[in-house]
XYZ file of C-alpha atoms in Angstrom:
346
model
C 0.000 0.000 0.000
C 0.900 3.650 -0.766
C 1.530 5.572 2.081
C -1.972 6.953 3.448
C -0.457 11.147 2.666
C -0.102 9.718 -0.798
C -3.705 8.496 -1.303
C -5.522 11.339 0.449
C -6.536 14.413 -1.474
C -4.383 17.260 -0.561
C -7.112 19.754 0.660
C -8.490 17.156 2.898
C -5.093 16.871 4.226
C -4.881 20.343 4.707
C -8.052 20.674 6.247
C -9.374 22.490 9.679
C -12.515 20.195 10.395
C -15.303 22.122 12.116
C -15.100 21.882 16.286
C -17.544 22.464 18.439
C -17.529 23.693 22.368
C -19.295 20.471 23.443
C -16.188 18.093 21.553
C -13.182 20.487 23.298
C -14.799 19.597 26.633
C -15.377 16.715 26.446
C -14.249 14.686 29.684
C -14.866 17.994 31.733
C -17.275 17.437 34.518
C -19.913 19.925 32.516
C -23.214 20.801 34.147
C -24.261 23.834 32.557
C -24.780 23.317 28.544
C -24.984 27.199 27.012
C -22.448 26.659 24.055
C -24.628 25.703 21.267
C -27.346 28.269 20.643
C -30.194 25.445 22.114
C -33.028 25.909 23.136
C -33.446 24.960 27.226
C -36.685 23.299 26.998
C -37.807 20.192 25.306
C -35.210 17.727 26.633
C -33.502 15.299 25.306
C -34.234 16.311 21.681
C -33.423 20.290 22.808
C -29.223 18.804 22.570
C -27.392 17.991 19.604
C -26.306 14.499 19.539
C -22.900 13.040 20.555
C -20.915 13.791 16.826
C -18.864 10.864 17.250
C -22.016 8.183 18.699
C -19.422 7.310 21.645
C -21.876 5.389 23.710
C -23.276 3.477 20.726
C -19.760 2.736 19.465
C -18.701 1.298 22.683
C -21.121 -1.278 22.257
C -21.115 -1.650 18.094
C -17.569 -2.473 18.607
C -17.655 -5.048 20.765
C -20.457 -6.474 18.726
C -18.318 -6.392 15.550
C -14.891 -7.211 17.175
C -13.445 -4.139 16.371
C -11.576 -0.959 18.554
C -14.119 1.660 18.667
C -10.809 3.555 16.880
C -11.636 1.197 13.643
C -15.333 2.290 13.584
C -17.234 5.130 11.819
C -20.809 5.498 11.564
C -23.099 7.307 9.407
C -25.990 7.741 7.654
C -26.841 4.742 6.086
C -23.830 3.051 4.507
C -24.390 5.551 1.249
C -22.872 8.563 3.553
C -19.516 6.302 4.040
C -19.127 5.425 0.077
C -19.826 9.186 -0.543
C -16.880 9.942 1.991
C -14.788 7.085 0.628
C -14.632 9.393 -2.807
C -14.554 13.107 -0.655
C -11.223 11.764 1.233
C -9.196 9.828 -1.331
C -10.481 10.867 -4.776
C -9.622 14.304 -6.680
C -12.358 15.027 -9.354
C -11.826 15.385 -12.494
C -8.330 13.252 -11.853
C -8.629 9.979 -10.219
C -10.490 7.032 -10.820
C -12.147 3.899 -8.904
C -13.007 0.155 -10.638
C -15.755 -1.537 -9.739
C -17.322 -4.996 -10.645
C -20.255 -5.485 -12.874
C -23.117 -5.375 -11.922
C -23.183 -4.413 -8.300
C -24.465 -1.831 -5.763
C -25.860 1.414 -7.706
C -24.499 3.715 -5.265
C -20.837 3.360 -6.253
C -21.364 4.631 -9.652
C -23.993 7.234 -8.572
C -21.241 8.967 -5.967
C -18.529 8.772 -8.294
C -20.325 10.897 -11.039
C -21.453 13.667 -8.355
C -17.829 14.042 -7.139
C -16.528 14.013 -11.008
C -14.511 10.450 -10.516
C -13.976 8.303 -13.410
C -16.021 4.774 -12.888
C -14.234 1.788 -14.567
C -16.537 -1.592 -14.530
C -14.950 -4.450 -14.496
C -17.848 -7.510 -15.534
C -18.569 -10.510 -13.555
C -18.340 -13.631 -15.362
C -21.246 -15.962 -15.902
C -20.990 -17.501 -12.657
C -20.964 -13.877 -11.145
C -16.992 -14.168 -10.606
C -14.122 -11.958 -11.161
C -10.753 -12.710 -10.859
C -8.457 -10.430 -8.909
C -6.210 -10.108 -12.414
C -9.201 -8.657 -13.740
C -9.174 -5.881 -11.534
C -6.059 -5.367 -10.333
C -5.436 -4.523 -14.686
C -8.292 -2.172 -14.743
C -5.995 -0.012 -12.525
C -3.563 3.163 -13.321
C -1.262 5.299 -11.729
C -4.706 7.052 -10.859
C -6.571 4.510 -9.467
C -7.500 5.397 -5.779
C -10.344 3.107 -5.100
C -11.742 -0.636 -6.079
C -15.058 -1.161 -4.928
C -16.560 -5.264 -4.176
C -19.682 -5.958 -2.540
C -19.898 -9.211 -1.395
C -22.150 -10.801 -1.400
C -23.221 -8.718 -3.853
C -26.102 -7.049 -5.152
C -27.882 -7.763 -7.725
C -26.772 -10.825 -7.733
C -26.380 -12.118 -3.979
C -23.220 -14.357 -4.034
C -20.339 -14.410 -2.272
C -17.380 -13.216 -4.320
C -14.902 -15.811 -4.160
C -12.912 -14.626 -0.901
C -9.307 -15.961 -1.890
C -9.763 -13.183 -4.948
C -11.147 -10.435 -2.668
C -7.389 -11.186 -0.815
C -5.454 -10.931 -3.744
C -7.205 -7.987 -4.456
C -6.233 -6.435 -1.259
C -2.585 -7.948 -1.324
C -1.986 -6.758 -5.287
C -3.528 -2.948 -4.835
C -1.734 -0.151 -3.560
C -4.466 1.989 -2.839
C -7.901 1.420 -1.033
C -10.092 -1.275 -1.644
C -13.743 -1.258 -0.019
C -15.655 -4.592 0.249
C -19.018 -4.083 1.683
C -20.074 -6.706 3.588
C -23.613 -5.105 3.970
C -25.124 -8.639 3.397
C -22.429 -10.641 5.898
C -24.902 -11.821 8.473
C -26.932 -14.382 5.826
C -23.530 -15.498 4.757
C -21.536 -18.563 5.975
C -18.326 -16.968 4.384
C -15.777 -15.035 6.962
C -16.171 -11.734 6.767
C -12.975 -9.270 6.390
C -13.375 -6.822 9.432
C -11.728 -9.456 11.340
C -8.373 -8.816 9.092
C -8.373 -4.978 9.669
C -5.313 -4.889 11.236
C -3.222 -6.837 8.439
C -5.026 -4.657 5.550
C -3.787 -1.299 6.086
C -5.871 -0.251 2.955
C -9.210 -1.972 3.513
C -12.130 -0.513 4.451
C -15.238 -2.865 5.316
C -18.736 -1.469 5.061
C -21.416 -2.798 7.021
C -25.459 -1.414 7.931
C -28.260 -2.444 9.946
C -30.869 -2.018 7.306
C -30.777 -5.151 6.572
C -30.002 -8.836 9.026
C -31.013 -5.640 11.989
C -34.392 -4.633 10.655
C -33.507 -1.211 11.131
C -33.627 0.424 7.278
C -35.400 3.408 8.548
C -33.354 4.494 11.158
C -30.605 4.864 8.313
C -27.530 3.721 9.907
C -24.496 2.779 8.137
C -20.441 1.393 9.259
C -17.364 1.896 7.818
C -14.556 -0.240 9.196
C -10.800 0.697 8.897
C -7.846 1.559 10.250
C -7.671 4.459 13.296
C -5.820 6.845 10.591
C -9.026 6.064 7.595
C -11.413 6.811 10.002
C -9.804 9.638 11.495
C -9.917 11.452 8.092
C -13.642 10.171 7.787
C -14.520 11.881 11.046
C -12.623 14.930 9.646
C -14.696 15.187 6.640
C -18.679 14.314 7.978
C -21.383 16.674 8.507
C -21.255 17.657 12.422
C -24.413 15.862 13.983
C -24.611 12.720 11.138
C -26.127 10.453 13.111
C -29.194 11.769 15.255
C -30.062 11.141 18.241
C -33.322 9.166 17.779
C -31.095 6.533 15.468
C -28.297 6.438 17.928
C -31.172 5.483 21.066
C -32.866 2.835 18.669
C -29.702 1.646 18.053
C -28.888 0.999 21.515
C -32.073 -0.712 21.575
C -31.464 -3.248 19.517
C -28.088 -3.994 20.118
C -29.495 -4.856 23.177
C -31.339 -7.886 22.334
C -29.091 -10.144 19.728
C -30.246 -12.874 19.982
C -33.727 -11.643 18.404
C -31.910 -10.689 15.587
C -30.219 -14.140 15.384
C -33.594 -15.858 15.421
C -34.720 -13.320 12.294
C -31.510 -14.518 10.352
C -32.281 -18.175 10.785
C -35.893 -17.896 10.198
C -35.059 -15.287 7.084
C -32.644 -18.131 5.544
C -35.150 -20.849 6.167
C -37.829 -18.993 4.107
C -35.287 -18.164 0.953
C -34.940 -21.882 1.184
C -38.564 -22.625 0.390
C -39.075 -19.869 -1.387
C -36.378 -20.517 -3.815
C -37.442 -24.033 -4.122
C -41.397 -22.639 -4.772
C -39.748 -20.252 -7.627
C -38.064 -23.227 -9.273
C -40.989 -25.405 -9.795
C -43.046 -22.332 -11.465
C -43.148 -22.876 -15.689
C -42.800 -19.033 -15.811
C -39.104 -19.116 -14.508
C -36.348 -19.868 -16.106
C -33.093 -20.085 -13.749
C -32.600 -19.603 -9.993
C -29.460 -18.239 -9.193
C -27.440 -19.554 -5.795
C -27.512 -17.076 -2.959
C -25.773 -15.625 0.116
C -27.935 -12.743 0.747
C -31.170 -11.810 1.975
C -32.635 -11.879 -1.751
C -31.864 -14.181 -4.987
C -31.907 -13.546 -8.412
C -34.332 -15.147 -10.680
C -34.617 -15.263 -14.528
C -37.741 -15.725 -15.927
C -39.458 -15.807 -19.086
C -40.886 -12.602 -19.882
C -39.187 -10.414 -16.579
C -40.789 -7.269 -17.238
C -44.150 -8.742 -18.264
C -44.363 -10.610 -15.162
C -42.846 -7.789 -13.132
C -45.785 -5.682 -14.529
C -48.509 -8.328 -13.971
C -46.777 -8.296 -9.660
C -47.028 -4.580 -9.355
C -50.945 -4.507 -10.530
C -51.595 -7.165 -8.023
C -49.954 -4.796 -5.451
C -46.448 -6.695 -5.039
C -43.760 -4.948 -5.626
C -39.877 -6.821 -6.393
C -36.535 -5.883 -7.852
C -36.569 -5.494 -11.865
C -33.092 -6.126 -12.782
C -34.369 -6.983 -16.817
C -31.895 -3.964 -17.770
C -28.883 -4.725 -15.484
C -25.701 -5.659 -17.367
C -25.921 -9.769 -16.897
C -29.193 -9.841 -15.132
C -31.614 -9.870 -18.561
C -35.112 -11.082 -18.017
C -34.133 -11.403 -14.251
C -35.732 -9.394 -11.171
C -34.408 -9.807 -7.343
C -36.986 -11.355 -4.867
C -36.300 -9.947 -1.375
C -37.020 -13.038 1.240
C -40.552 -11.644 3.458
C -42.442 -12.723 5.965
C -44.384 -16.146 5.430
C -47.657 -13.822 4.495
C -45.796 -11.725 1.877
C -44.232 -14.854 0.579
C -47.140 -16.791 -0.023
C -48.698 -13.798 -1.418
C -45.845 -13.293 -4.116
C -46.238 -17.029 -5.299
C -50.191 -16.524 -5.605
C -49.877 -13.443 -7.493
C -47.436 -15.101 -9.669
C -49.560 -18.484 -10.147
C -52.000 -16.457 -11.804
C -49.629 -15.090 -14.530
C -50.710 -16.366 -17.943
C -48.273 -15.460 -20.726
């Protein structure tokens, strides 16, 4: 790996990051709050929150296995992939690579900040090899982006690439993991401190049930999330998300129990899709969802959302023709899905 000065844009470097009152004194014995321009009634939601989340890292981090050092959190996993381009990449300059297809986002951030996208396609078993990528890479080439398993197409992508990925790169490479916790496969936070240049992405939209309270990880080395801190909004994280949180976090084993169930349902629901004449190929999955390729996708698509059920059209997603992603639901919403689709006539 480069050194980090070498990777990070130079105004970023350069940068004051905005301090407040309440950060400087911290670890003060404070009982009078008059600093911020609040207003004294209404408590709790009168205060700012905590800028850094310190009480809900403390417990993230022992949840994930990480230092709370190694852990930044934001809102929803799309601030962190927006930062990931606002500390290392200079528009109009750099570039990131990317497999194809994968999580929208990526491409999305890299045309507001002005960075160059370079895809680099799966193969038919939704593969890439770390030659692939690794040779899609110049002397500009800040960033390669995996997602794994990945979306659209929930697989795992083979891990001993990801590795030579990491090994064979000299600048940053992100895998989000945002789909981990319905995957058998070892994740890569665990290897933090041997990958200098990794950054692992993680959310509890998804295995958490918390989408709405829009809270996303990145997880790196003290020095990457340092500059990540430098660069985020004040207050990122409110204070309602960071009590709901807690919350949860509190009660794991709930969560555990909605994983299990969640992978026994894509079992049978899988198994229901494959038996229908209307579809074509079901694709093997680590993820909440699958990919299915049916006959007529958008037809069928069309005939789901005027019986009021609503899935993932992938029909125009580079490798993913005549295919849409089925999220796994409840029992009542999957049984619903497989009537509606029974009564598709071509």
């Amino acid at each position: 790996m480069k050194e980090l000065e070498q990777l990070v844009r130079g105004n970023i470097l350069r940068l004051t990051p905005y301090s407040s009152a309440r950060v400087e004194s911290s670890g003060a014995k404070v009982r009078v709050l008059l600093d911020a321009n609040e207003s004294p009634y209404n408590s709790p939601l009168n205060r700012y929150p905590d800028p850094l989340q310190r009480k809900l890292k403390n417990v993230l981090a022992k949840v994930k296995g990480v230092a709370e050092e190694n852990l930044f959190l934001g809102n929803g996993s799309d601030e962190a992939i927006d930062l990931v381009y606002r500390v290392f990449c200079e528009p109009g300059r750099d570039n990131v690579v990317a497999i194809d297809p994968t999580y929208g986002m990526y491409g999305v951030c890299a045309d507001i900040n002005n960075v160059e996208y370079r895809r680099v396609s799966l193969d038919e078993r939704f593969q890439v090899k770390a030659e692939s990528l690794l040779s899609a890479t110049d002397a500009h080439t800040k960033v390669i982006w995996i997602c794994s398993p990945n979306n659209p197409t929930g697989n795992n992508i083979d891990r001993d690439e990801v590795g030579r990925v990491i090994d064979g790169f000299e600048g940053i490479v992100v895998v989000d993991e945002a789909y981990s916790d319905f995957s058998s496969q070892k994740t890569f936070r665990s290897e933090l401190s041997t990958h200098p240049n990794l950054i692992v992405l993680n959310t509890m939209s998804n295995s958490w049930g918390c989408a709405a309270l829009r809270l996303g990880m990145a997880l790196a080395s003290a020095e990457i999330i340092a500059l990540f801190n430098k660069v985020k909004n004040p207050y990122n994280v409110n204070l309602l998300t960071q009590d709901k949180a807690l919350e949860m976090l509190a009660d794991p084993f709930k969560v555990d129990n909605w994983v299990r169930t969640v992978l026994q349902s894509r079992g049978m629901l899988m198994e229901a899709f494959e038996r229908l004449p209307i579809c074509r190929q079901v694709f093997p999955t680590d993820a909440n969802f699958f990919l299915a390729r049916m006959t007529d996708a958008q037809a069928v698509y069309d005939h789901l959302v005027e019986n009021g059920v609503v899935v993932g059209n992938c029909a125009q997603v580079r490798l993913c023709n005549d295919c849409f992603r089925v999220t796994i639901g409840s029992r009542t919403e999957n049984q619903t899905l497989m009537a509606v689709l029974r009564t598709y006539h071509s």
